[in-house]
Amino acid sequence: MSAGIGELRTLPPVEEIEGRDASRCDRPSSEGTPSAGPSPPIKCVYSASLADLCRYTFTAIAIDEATKIKGESTLIGAGIRQLSPRYRLVLTGTPIKNRVPDIFRLAHWATGGHDDATARWPYACQSSEREAFANEFLVSERNVTKEEAARSAQERRPQGRYKKLTPQVCNIHRLWKLLGPIVLRRLKKDCGEDLVPKHRYVIRVPMGSEQARVYRYHLEGEYLDCNGKPAVGAQLQALRVAAAAPHSDLLKYSPQPRSAPPLPSRSDTSWIPKYATALTLVEQVLARREQIVIFSALIEPLETLSRRLAEAGVPHLVAHGGSTPAKRRKLSAQFKLGPAVGGIAVGESGNAGCKPVPVLLASGECMAEAHSWHLCNNVALLAYSWAYDKLSQAIDRCHRLNSVKALNYHAIVCDGSVDRKLEQNLQEKGDASDLVLDGHLLGENPEELNMADLLAVAAREFSAESKTVHESVLEAEWPALRTRLHQSATNWFREPIPVIQIPQCKPHPWANRRRLVRV
């Protein structure tokens, strides 16, 4: 395949091309008129990819984290679909990342990856076939009112403009018959090992006074795109950032204000009740001689907590997309050592050079795969992601088959913000995935919300008269919390590990916590 790469070749003149009509082979000149004679030299720059070289090399191929090949035009998906082994195994914990069509490319390649429809997978390789798959197994909605209005106005617009597909699944029996022979579903509880339980806690915290003003500014602001139309996606992203990091540089865009007097677009302080609650939770975990991972879909909350923990003298690690994968692997391996006894990690007690760390601040996007922290039994979430699989896999980094303690998952939700609806949507996506793969019927149909509906929910959830905590109060309480954090971190390395069968976390003074137990 590499023969001829880098060589310069000149095609012969048109009149010398044997077996062709010279009048049909004329090449256009720079002026656009046909011209005969030799063409400019052509350089071969082809370079074979790994998929080209290995297309027929292997008899069997197993793909891990196969959800990455679900894309139609991604390099990973195109490269994997080019491989043609005789035996194929597709491995993934989230075959349906958000909606049912996510499994289309995985199932198509696992059943042979044929160009035409077969008995095992009655869909061809074209992208239009994936659309047909989605139309068959997803509930569709049509806006009949807008269709009739456009028809009466004689507007020439495609009919698909007034039709959308929802996450709700239909034709369940046919879908099960299609996926049943090719999908082998095995959960952790099906492996014959006793799995530690997973306890889910929802901690609701109020907004800070300055944070509430920033949130209201972006909620009432008029976001417009380059065409002058409402930019709902940008506004929702701003609300999500304001709920987790009102001081973020991502809020530097200033929409047209609608309220008077004008409100601030960004906060001058990075200290909000959500961070105070997270650090209080860290202090309680350290007092129990345990480890904790704090996940966030945004980098700013991780950096803010890192500065506070460093000020309190709490050893911690920070792993997000700003560091290289090699560095993140080293940080993950260090955190995997587990709790300390006399300064030595439990997981590596024979190595005197190990430095155990009690706290890991991690990004849910880049640390949700290929990591295992079985000695850590506490997880907290600060900022939600749009993808269900990232959240689920991030939590499962600590919920392992060899975990020694029950996992405590704490969802810190900013009250009155878009956090609550994002959390609910992620749970509904998980229910839809179980419906398709396991046959677990939903108790009720999830409410489908597009971006405009989600923005309306955010406006309905927020109230300017809601109770807030002023940031100055948090700053006044920080010295006492800093002292407790430092003392707990010191004892984490010195005192022996207490035996606590069911750890119970005390809620923050401002927090309203509900406990939901899911086994």
Coordinates of C-alpha atoms in Angstrom, one line a residue:
M1 CA 0.0 0.0 0.0
S2 CA 2.9 2.4 0.6
A3 CA 4.4 1.8 -2.8
G4 CA 4.6 5.1 -4.7
I5 CA 4.0 7.4 -1.8
G6 CA 5.9 10.7 -2.4
E7 CA 6.6 10.0 -6.1
L8 CA 5.9 12.5 -8.8
R9 CA 4.2 11.2 -12.0
T10 CA 3.2 13.0 -15.2
L11 CA 0.3 11.6 -17.3
P12 CA 1.0 11.2 -21.0
P13 CA -0.4 13.6 -23.5
V14 CA -4.1 13.1 -24.4
E15 CA -3.3 12.0 -27.9
E16 CA -1.2 9.2 -26.6
I17 CA -3.8 7.7 -24.4
E18 CA -4.6 4.4 -26.0
G19 CA -8.2 3.4 -26.6
R20 CA -9.8 6.8 -25.7
D21 CA -11.3 9.5 -27.8
A22 CA -9.0 12.5 -27.6
S23 CA -12.0 14.9 -27.9
R24 CA -13.4 13.4 -24.7
C25 CA -10.1 13.4 -22.8
D26 CA -9.2 17.0 -23.3
R27 CA -8.1 18.7 -20.1
P28 CA -9.3 22.3 -19.4
S29 CA -6.6 24.9 -19.4
S30 CA -6.4 27.8 -17.0
E31 CA -8.6 29.8 -19.3
G32 CA -11.3 27.1 -19.4
T33 CA -10.6 26.0 -23.0
P34 CA -9.6 22.4 -23.8
S35 CA -5.9 21.9 -24.2
A36 CA -3.8 18.8 -25.2
G37 CA -0.4 17.9 -24.0
P38 CA 1.1 16.6 -20.7
S39 CA -0.6 17.5 -17.5
P40 CA 1.1 18.9 -14.4
P41 CA 2.9 16.3 -12.3
I42 CA 0.8 14.5 -9.7
K43 CA 2.3 13.6 -6.3
C44 CA 1.0 10.6 -4.4
V45 CA 0.4 11.5 -0.8
Y46 CA -1.7 8.5 0.2
S47 CA -0.9 7.1 3.6
A48 CA -2.5 3.9 4.8
S49 CA -4.3 4.1 8.1
L50 CA -4.2 1.4 10.8
A51 CA -7.7 0.3 9.7
D52 CA -6.4 -0.2 6.1
L53 CA -3.5 -2.3 7.2
C54 CA -5.5 -4.5 9.6
R55 CA -8.7 -4.9 7.6
Y56 CA -8.2 -8.6 6.9
T57 CA -5.5 -9.3 9.4
F58 CA -7.4 -10.6 12.4
T59 CA -9.8 -13.5 12.7
A60 CA -11.4 -12.2 15.8
I61 CA -11.7 -8.6 17.1
A62 CA -13.2 -7.5 20.5
I63 CA -14.0 -3.8 20.9
D64 CA -14.2 -2.3 24.3
E65 CA -16.0 1.0 25.1
A66 CA -17.8 0.4 21.8
T67 CA -20.2 3.3 22.3
K68 CA -17.5 5.4 20.6
I69 CA -18.3 3.8 17.2
K70 CA -21.9 5.0 17.2
G71 CA -21.1 8.1 15.2
E72 CA -21.8 8.1 11.5
S73 CA -18.8 10.2 10.4
T74 CA -16.3 9.9 13.2
L75 CA -12.8 8.6 12.5
I76 CA -13.1 5.9 15.2
G77 CA -16.4 4.7 13.9
A78 CA -15.3 4.7 10.2
G79 CA -12.1 2.9 11.1
I80 CA -13.8 0.1 13.1
R81 CA -16.5 -0.4 10.5
Q82 CA -13.7 -0.9 7.9
L83 CA -12.4 -4.0 9.7
S84 CA -13.7 -7.3 8.5
P85 CA -12.9 -10.1 10.9
R86 CA -14.8 -13.4 11.0
Y87 CA -15.7 -13.2 14.7
R88 CA -16.7 -9.9 16.3
L89 CA -17.4 -9.0 19.9
V90 CA -18.7 -5.5 20.9
L91 CA -18.3 -4.6 24.6
T92 CA -19.9 -1.6 26.3
G93 CA -21.6 -0.7 29.5
T94 CA -23.8 1.9 27.8
P95 CA -24.9 0.6 24.3
I96 CA -27.7 3.2 24.4
K97 CA -26.0 6.5 25.3
N98 CA -29.0 8.7 25.0
R99 CA -31.5 7.3 22.5
V100 CA -32.3 3.9 20.9
P101 CA -30.6 4.7 17.5
D102 CA -27.2 4.8 19.4
I103 CA -27.1 1.1 19.2
F104 CA -27.6 0.9 15.4
R105 CA -23.9 1.0 14.4
L106 CA -22.9 -1.3 17.2
A107 CA -25.4 -3.9 16.2
H108 CA -24.8 -3.5 12.5
W109 CA -21.0 -4.1 12.8
A110 CA -21.5 -7.0 15.3
T111 CA -23.8 -8.8 12.8
G112 CA -21.3 -8.7 10.0
G113 CA -21.2 -5.1 8.8
H114 CA -22.7 -6.0 5.5
D115 CA -23.5 -3.3 2.9
D116 CA -27.0 -4.8 2.3
A117 CA -29.7 -5.9 4.7
T118 CA -29.4 -9.4 6.1
A119 CA -31.6 -11.7 8.1
R120 CA -29.6 -11.0 11.3
W121 CA -29.8 -7.2 10.8
P122 CA -32.5 -6.1 8.3
Y123 CA -30.9 -2.7 7.7
A124 CA -28.3 -1.6 5.1
C125 CA -25.1 0.4 5.8
Q126 CA -26.5 3.8 4.6
S127 CA -27.2 6.6 7.0
S128 CA -30.8 6.7 5.7
E129 CA -31.3 3.2 7.2
R130 CA -30.4 4.5 10.6
E131 CA -33.1 7.2 10.2
A132 CA -35.5 4.4 9.2
F133 CA -34.5 2.5 12.4
A134 CA -35.2 5.6 14.5
N135 CA -38.6 6.2 12.8
E136 CA -39.6 2.6 13.5
F137 CA -38.7 2.4 17.2
L138 CA -39.1 6.0 18.4
V139 CA -42.4 7.8 19.0
S140 CA -42.7 10.7 16.7
E141 CA -44.7 13.9 17.1
R142 CA -46.1 16.2 14.4
N143 CA -47.1 19.8 14.9
V144 CA -50.3 19.7 12.8
T145 CA -51.1 23.4 13.6
K146 CA -47.9 24.7 12.1
E147 CA -48.2 22.3 9.1
E148 CA -51.7 23.7 8.3
A149 CA -50.5 27.3 8.8
A150 CA -47.6 26.7 6.4
R151 CA -49.9 25.0 3.9
S152 CA -52.3 27.9 4.0
A153 CA -49.5 30.4 3.5
Q154 CA -48.2 28.3 0.7
E155 CA -44.7 28.0 2.3
R156 CA -42.4 25.6 0.7
R157 CA -40.8 24.0 3.7
P158 CA -39.9 20.3 4.2
Q159 CA -42.4 18.3 6.2
G160 CA -39.7 17.1 8.5
R161 CA -39.5 20.7 9.9
Y162 CA -42.7 20.1 11.8
K163 CA -41.9 16.5 13.0
K164 CA -39.6 15.4 15.8
L165 CA -38.6 12.1 17.3
T166 CA -38.9 11.7 21.1
P167 CA -36.9 9.4 23.4
Q168 CA -40.0 7.3 24.0
V169 CA -39.7 3.8 22.6
C170 CA -42.4 2.1 20.5
N171 CA -42.7 -1.3 18.8
I172 CA -41.1 -2.9 21.9
H173 CA -41.9 -6.5 21.0
R174 CA -40.3 -6.1 17.5
L175 CA -37.3 -4.4 19.0
W176 CA -36.7 -7.1 21.5
K177 CA -36.9 -9.8 18.8
L178 CA -34.4 -7.8 16.8
L179 CA -31.9 -7.3 19.6
G180 CA -32.5 -10.4 21.6
P181 CA -30.4 -12.8 19.4
I182 CA -27.4 -10.4 19.2
V183 CA -27.2 -8.7 22.6
L184 CA -26.0 -10.5 25.7
R185 CA -26.8 -8.4 28.7
R186 CA -24.9 -9.0 31.9
L187 CA -25.1 -6.7 34.9
K188 CA -22.8 -6.7 37.9
K189 CA -25.4 -8.4 39.9
D190 CA -25.5 -11.3 37.4
C191 CA -21.9 -12.3 37.9
G192 CA -22.5 -14.4 40.9
E193 CA -20.7 -12.1 43.3
D194 CA -22.2 -10.1 46.1
L195 CA -22.2 -6.4 45.1
V196 CA -22.1 -3.7 47.7
P197 CA -25.3 -1.6 47.8
K198 CA -25.4 1.9 46.3
H199 CA -27.1 4.7 48.3
R200 CA -28.1 7.8 46.5
Y201 CA -28.5 11.1 48.4
V202 CA -29.9 14.2 46.9
I203 CA -28.6 17.3 48.8
R204 CA -30.5 20.5 47.9
V205 CA -28.7 23.8 48.6
P206 CA -29.9 27.3 48.1
M207 CA -28.2 29.8 45.8
G208 CA -25.9 32.5 47.0
S209 CA -27.4 36.1 46.9
E210 CA -24.9 37.2 44.2
Q211 CA -25.3 33.9 42.4
A212 CA -29.1 34.3 42.3
R213 CA -28.7 37.7 40.6
V214 CA -26.3 36.3 38.0
Y215 CA -28.7 33.4 37.3
R216 CA -31.6 35.8 37.0
Y217 CA -29.6 37.9 34.6
H218 CA -29.0 35.0 32.2
L219 CA -32.5 33.7 32.7
E220 CA -34.2 37.0 31.7
G221 CA -31.6 38.0 29.1
E222 CA -32.4 37.9 25.4
Y223 CA -30.0 35.5 23.8
L224 CA -29.8 35.8 20.0
D225 CA -27.8 34.0 17.4
C226 CA -26.1 35.4 14.3
N227 CA -29.4 35.4 12.5
G228 CA -31.2 37.3 15.2
K229 CA -33.2 34.3 16.4
P230 CA -33.4 33.0 20.0
A231 CA -30.3 31.0 21.0
V232 CA -32.0 28.7 23.4
G233 CA -29.0 26.3 23.6
A234 CA -26.6 29.0 24.6
Q235 CA -28.9 30.3 27.2
L236 CA -29.4 26.9 28.8
Q237 CA -25.6 26.4 28.8
A238 CA -25.3 29.8 30.6
L239 CA -27.9 28.7 33.2
R240 CA -26.1 25.4 33.8
V241 CA -22.8 27.3 34.3
A242 CA -24.4 29.9 36.6
A243 CA -25.8 27.1 38.8
A244 CA -22.4 25.6 39.3
A245 CA -19.8 28.4 38.7
P246 CA -21.3 31.9 38.6
H247 CA -17.7 33.3 38.5
S248 CA -16.8 31.3 35.3
D249 CA -15.3 33.0 32.3
L250 CA -17.9 31.2 30.2
L251 CA -20.4 33.8 31.3
K252 CA -18.6 36.7 29.7
Y253 CA -21.2 36.9 26.9
S254 CA -23.7 39.6 27.8
P255 CA -27.2 39.2 26.3
Q256 CA -29.6 42.1 26.0
P257 CA -30.9 42.8 29.5
R258 CA -34.6 42.9 30.1
S259 CA -34.6 43.8 33.7
A260 CA -34.1 47.1 35.4
P261 CA -31.9 47.9 37.3
P262 CA -29.3 45.8 35.3
L263 CA -28.0 42.7 37.0
P264 CA -24.4 41.4 36.9
S265 CA -23.5 38.8 34.2
R266 CA -20.8 37.3 36.4
S267 CA -20.2 37.0 40.1
D268 CA -17.2 38.6 41.8
T269 CA -16.9 35.8 44.3
S270 CA -16.2 32.1 43.7
W271 CA -17.6 31.1 47.1
I272 CA -21.2 29.7 46.8
P273 CA -23.3 27.4 49.0
K274 CA -22.7 24.5 46.7
Y275 CA -19.0 24.6 47.3
A276 CA -19.5 25.0 51.1
T277 CA -21.7 21.9 51.1
A278 CA -19.1 19.9 49.1
L279 CA -16.3 20.9 51.5
T280 CA -18.5 20.1 54.5
L281 CA -19.1 16.6 52.9
V282 CA -15.4 16.2 52.5
E283 CA -14.8 17.0 56.1
Q284 CA -17.3 14.4 57.2
V285 CA -15.8 11.8 54.9
L286 CA -12.2 12.5 56.2
A287 CA -13.5 12.1 59.7
R288 CA -14.7 8.6 58.8
R289 CA -11.2 7.8 57.4
E290 CA -12.6 7.3 53.9
Q291 CA -11.9 8.6 50.4
I292 CA -14.2 10.7 48.2
V293 CA -14.3 11.6 44.5
I294 CA -16.0 14.9 43.4
F295 CA -17.1 14.9 39.8
S296 CA -18.0 18.0 37.8
A297 CA -18.8 18.6 34.1
L298 CA -17.1 22.0 34.4
I299 CA -13.5 22.7 35.3
E300 CA -14.1 25.9 37.3
P301 CA -15.8 24.2 40.3
L302 CA -12.8 21.7 40.5
E303 CA -10.3 24.5 40.5
T304 CA -12.2 26.5 43.1
L305 CA -12.4 23.5 45.4
S306 CA -8.7 22.8 44.8
R307 CA -7.7 26.3 46.0
R308 CA -9.9 25.9 49.2
L309 CA -8.5 22.5 49.9
A310 CA -5.0 23.7 49.5
E311 CA -5.6 26.5 51.8
A312 CA -6.9 24.1 54.4
G313 CA -3.9 21.8 54.0
V314 CA -6.0 18.8 52.6
P315 CA -4.0 16.6 50.2
H316 CA -5.9 16.2 47.0
L317 CA -5.6 15.4 43.3
V318 CA -7.1 17.3 40.3
A319 CA -7.7 15.4 37.0
H320 CA -9.6 17.1 34.2
G321 CA -9.2 17.7 30.4
G322 CA -6.5 20.3 31.0
S323 CA -3.9 17.6 31.9
T324 CA -2.6 15.0 29.6
P325 CA -3.9 11.4 29.6
A326 CA -0.6 10.1 30.9
K327 CA -0.7 12.5 33.9
R328 CA -4.3 11.5 34.6
R329 CA -3.4 7.8 34.7
K330 CA -0.7 8.5 37.3
L331 CA -3.1 10.5 39.4
S332 CA -5.7 7.7 39.1
A333 CA -3.1 5.1 40.2
Q334 CA -2.1 7.2 43.2
F335 CA -5.7 7.7 44.3
K336 CA -6.3 3.9 43.8
L337 CA -4.0 3.2 46.7
G338 CA -6.9 3.8 49.1
P339 CA -7.1 5.1 52.7
A340 CA -3.9 5.4 54.8
V341 CA -2.8 3.8 58.0
G342 CA 0.2 5.6 59.5
G343 CA 0.9 7.3 56.2
I344 CA 0.9 4.1 54.2
A345 CA -1.9 3.2 51.7
V346 CA -4.0 0.2 52.5
G347 CA -3.9 -1.1 49.0
E348 CA -0.1 -1.0 48.8
S349 CA 0.9 -1.4 52.5
G350 CA 4.1 -3.1 51.5
N351 CA 5.5 -0.1 49.7
A352 CA 6.8 2.6 52.1
G353 CA 7.1 5.2 49.3
C354 CA 3.3 5.4 48.6
K355 CA 1.5 8.6 49.3
P356 CA -2.2 8.0 49.7
V357 CA -4.6 10.9 49.0
P358 CA -8.1 11.2 50.4
V359 CA -9.7 13.5 47.8
L360 CA -9.9 13.4 44.0
L361 CA -11.4 16.3 42.0
A362 CA -12.2 14.8 38.6
S363 CA -13.9 15.7 35.4
G364 CA -16.8 13.4 34.5
E365 CA -16.0 13.6 30.8
C366 CA -12.4 12.4 30.9
M367 CA -12.4 10.2 34.0
A368 CA -15.5 8.1 33.5
E369 CA -13.8 5.3 31.7
A370 CA -10.8 2.9 32.2
H371 CA -10.4 3.7 35.9
S372 CA -11.2 1.7 39.0
W373 CA -11.2 3.0 42.6
H374 CA -12.6 0.1 44.5
L375 CA -11.4 1.4 47.9
C376 CA -13.2 4.7 47.6
N377 CA -16.9 4.6 48.7
N378 CA -18.0 8.2 48.4
V379 CA -18.9 10.1 45.2
A380 CA -20.3 13.6 44.9
L381 CA -21.5 15.4 41.8
L382 CA -21.3 19.2 41.5
A383 CA -22.2 20.0 37.9
Y384 CA -24.4 17.9 35.6
S385 CA -23.5 16.7 32.1
W386 CA -26.0 16.4 29.2
A387 CA -25.0 12.8 28.6
Y388 CA -26.5 10.0 30.8
D389 CA -23.7 7.5 30.2
K390 CA -20.9 9.8 31.4
L391 CA -22.7 10.3 34.8
S392 CA -23.5 6.6 35.1
Q393 CA -20.0 5.4 34.3
A394 CA -18.4 8.0 36.5
I395 CA -20.3 6.8 39.5
D396 CA -19.4 3.2 38.6
R397 CA -15.7 4.0 38.9
C398 CA -16.2 3.4 42.6
H399 CA -19.0 0.8 42.5
R400 CA -16.9 -2.2 41.6
L401 CA -17.2 -6.0 42.1
N402 CA -14.3 -5.8 44.5
S403 CA -15.6 -2.8 46.5
V404 CA -15.4 -3.3 50.2
K405 CA -18.0 -0.7 51.4
A406 CA -21.4 0.5 50.4
L407 CA -21.2 3.4 47.9
N408 CA -22.6 6.7 48.9
Y409 CA -23.5 8.9 45.9
H410 CA -24.3 12.5 46.7
A411 CA -26.0 14.7 44.1
I412 CA -25.6 18.3 45.1
V413 CA -28.4 20.2 43.4
C414 CA -28.7 24.0 43.4
D415 CA -32.3 24.7 44.4
G416 CA -34.4 26.8 42.0
S417 CA -32.0 26.1 39.1
V418 CA -31.9 23.9 36.1
D419 CA -30.0 21.3 38.0
R420 CA -33.2 19.5 39.2
K421 CA -34.6 19.0 35.7
L422 CA -31.2 17.8 34.3
E423 CA -31.0 15.2 37.1
Q424 CA -34.5 14.0 36.3
N425 CA -33.8 13.8 32.6
L426 CA -30.7 11.7 33.2
Q427 CA -32.7 9.2 35.3
E428 CA -35.3 9.0 32.6
K429 CA -32.6 8.2 30.0
G430 CA -31.5 5.3 32.3
D431 CA -35.0 4.0 32.5
A432 CA -35.4 4.1 28.7
S433 CA -32.2 2.1 28.3
D434 CA -33.4 -0.6 30.7
L435 CA -36.6 -0.8 28.9
V436 CA -34.9 -1.6 25.6
L437 CA -32.2 -3.9 26.8
D438 CA -33.8 -5.6 29.8
G439 CA -37.5 -5.3 29.2
H440 CA -38.2 -3.4 32.4
L441 CA -41.3 -1.4 31.7
L442 CA -41.5 2.1 32.9
G443 CA -44.0 3.1 35.6
E444 CA -44.9 6.2 33.6
N445 CA -44.0 7.8 30.4
P446 CA -41.1 10.3 30.7
E447 CA -42.0 13.8 29.8
E448 CA -40.1 14.8 26.6
L449 CA -38.7 18.3 26.8
N450 CA -36.9 20.1 24.0
M451 CA -34.6 23.0 24.7
A452 CA -37.4 25.6 24.7
D453 CA -39.5 23.5 27.1
L454 CA -36.4 23.0 29.4
L455 CA -35.9 26.7 29.4
A456 CA -39.5 27.3 30.4
V457 CA -39.0 24.8 33.2
A458 CA -35.9 26.7 34.4
A459 CA -37.9 29.9 34.4
R460 CA -40.7 28.3 36.4
E461 CA -38.3 26.8 38.9
F462 CA -36.5 30.0 39.7
S463 CA -38.0 32.6 42.0
A464 CA -36.4 35.9 42.9
E465 CA -38.0 35.7 46.3
S466 CA -36.5 32.3 47.1
K467 CA -34.3 32.0 50.2
T468 CA -30.6 32.6 49.5
V469 CA -27.4 32.7 51.5
H470 CA -25.2 35.8 51.2
E471 CA -21.7 35.1 50.2
S472 CA -20.3 37.2 53.1
V473 CA -21.9 34.7 55.5
L474 CA -20.1 31.9 53.8
E475 CA -16.8 33.7 54.0
A476 CA -17.3 34.3 57.7
E477 CA -17.9 30.6 58.2
W478 CA -14.9 29.5 56.1
P479 CA -12.2 29.8 58.8
A480 CA -14.0 27.4 61.1
L481 CA -14.6 25.0 58.2
R482 CA -11.0 25.3 57.2
T483 CA -9.8 24.4 60.7
R484 CA -12.1 21.3 60.7
L485 CA -10.8 20.3 57.3
H486 CA -7.2 20.6 58.3
Q487 CA -7.8 18.6 61.5
S488 CA -9.7 15.8 59.7
A489 CA -7.0 15.6 57.1
T490 CA -4.3 15.3 59.8
N491 CA -6.2 12.5 61.6
W492 CA -6.8 10.8 58.2
F493 CA -3.1 9.8 58.2
R494 CA -2.7 9.1 61.9
E495 CA -5.7 7.5 63.4
P496 CA -6.7 3.9 62.8
I497 CA -9.7 3.2 60.5
P498 CA -12.9 3.0 62.6
V499 CA -15.4 0.2 61.8
I500 CA -18.5 1.8 60.5
Q501 CA -21.0 -0.5 58.8
I502 CA -23.5 2.0 57.5
P503 CA -22.0 5.5 57.2
Q504 CA -24.5 8.3 57.7
C505 CA -23.5 11.8 56.5
K506 CA -24.9 14.8 58.4
P507 CA -26.5 17.3 56.0
H508 CA -25.1 20.8 55.7
P509 CA -27.0 23.4 57.8
W510 CA -28.4 25.0 54.7
A511 CA -29.1 21.7 52.8
N512 CA -32.3 19.7 52.6
R513 CA -31.3 16.2 51.9
R514 CA -33.4 13.2 50.8
R515 CA -32.1 9.7 50.8
L516 CA -33.0 7.3 47.9
V517 CA -31.7 3.8 48.2
R518 CA -31.1 1.9 45.0
V519 CA -29.7 -1.6 45.1

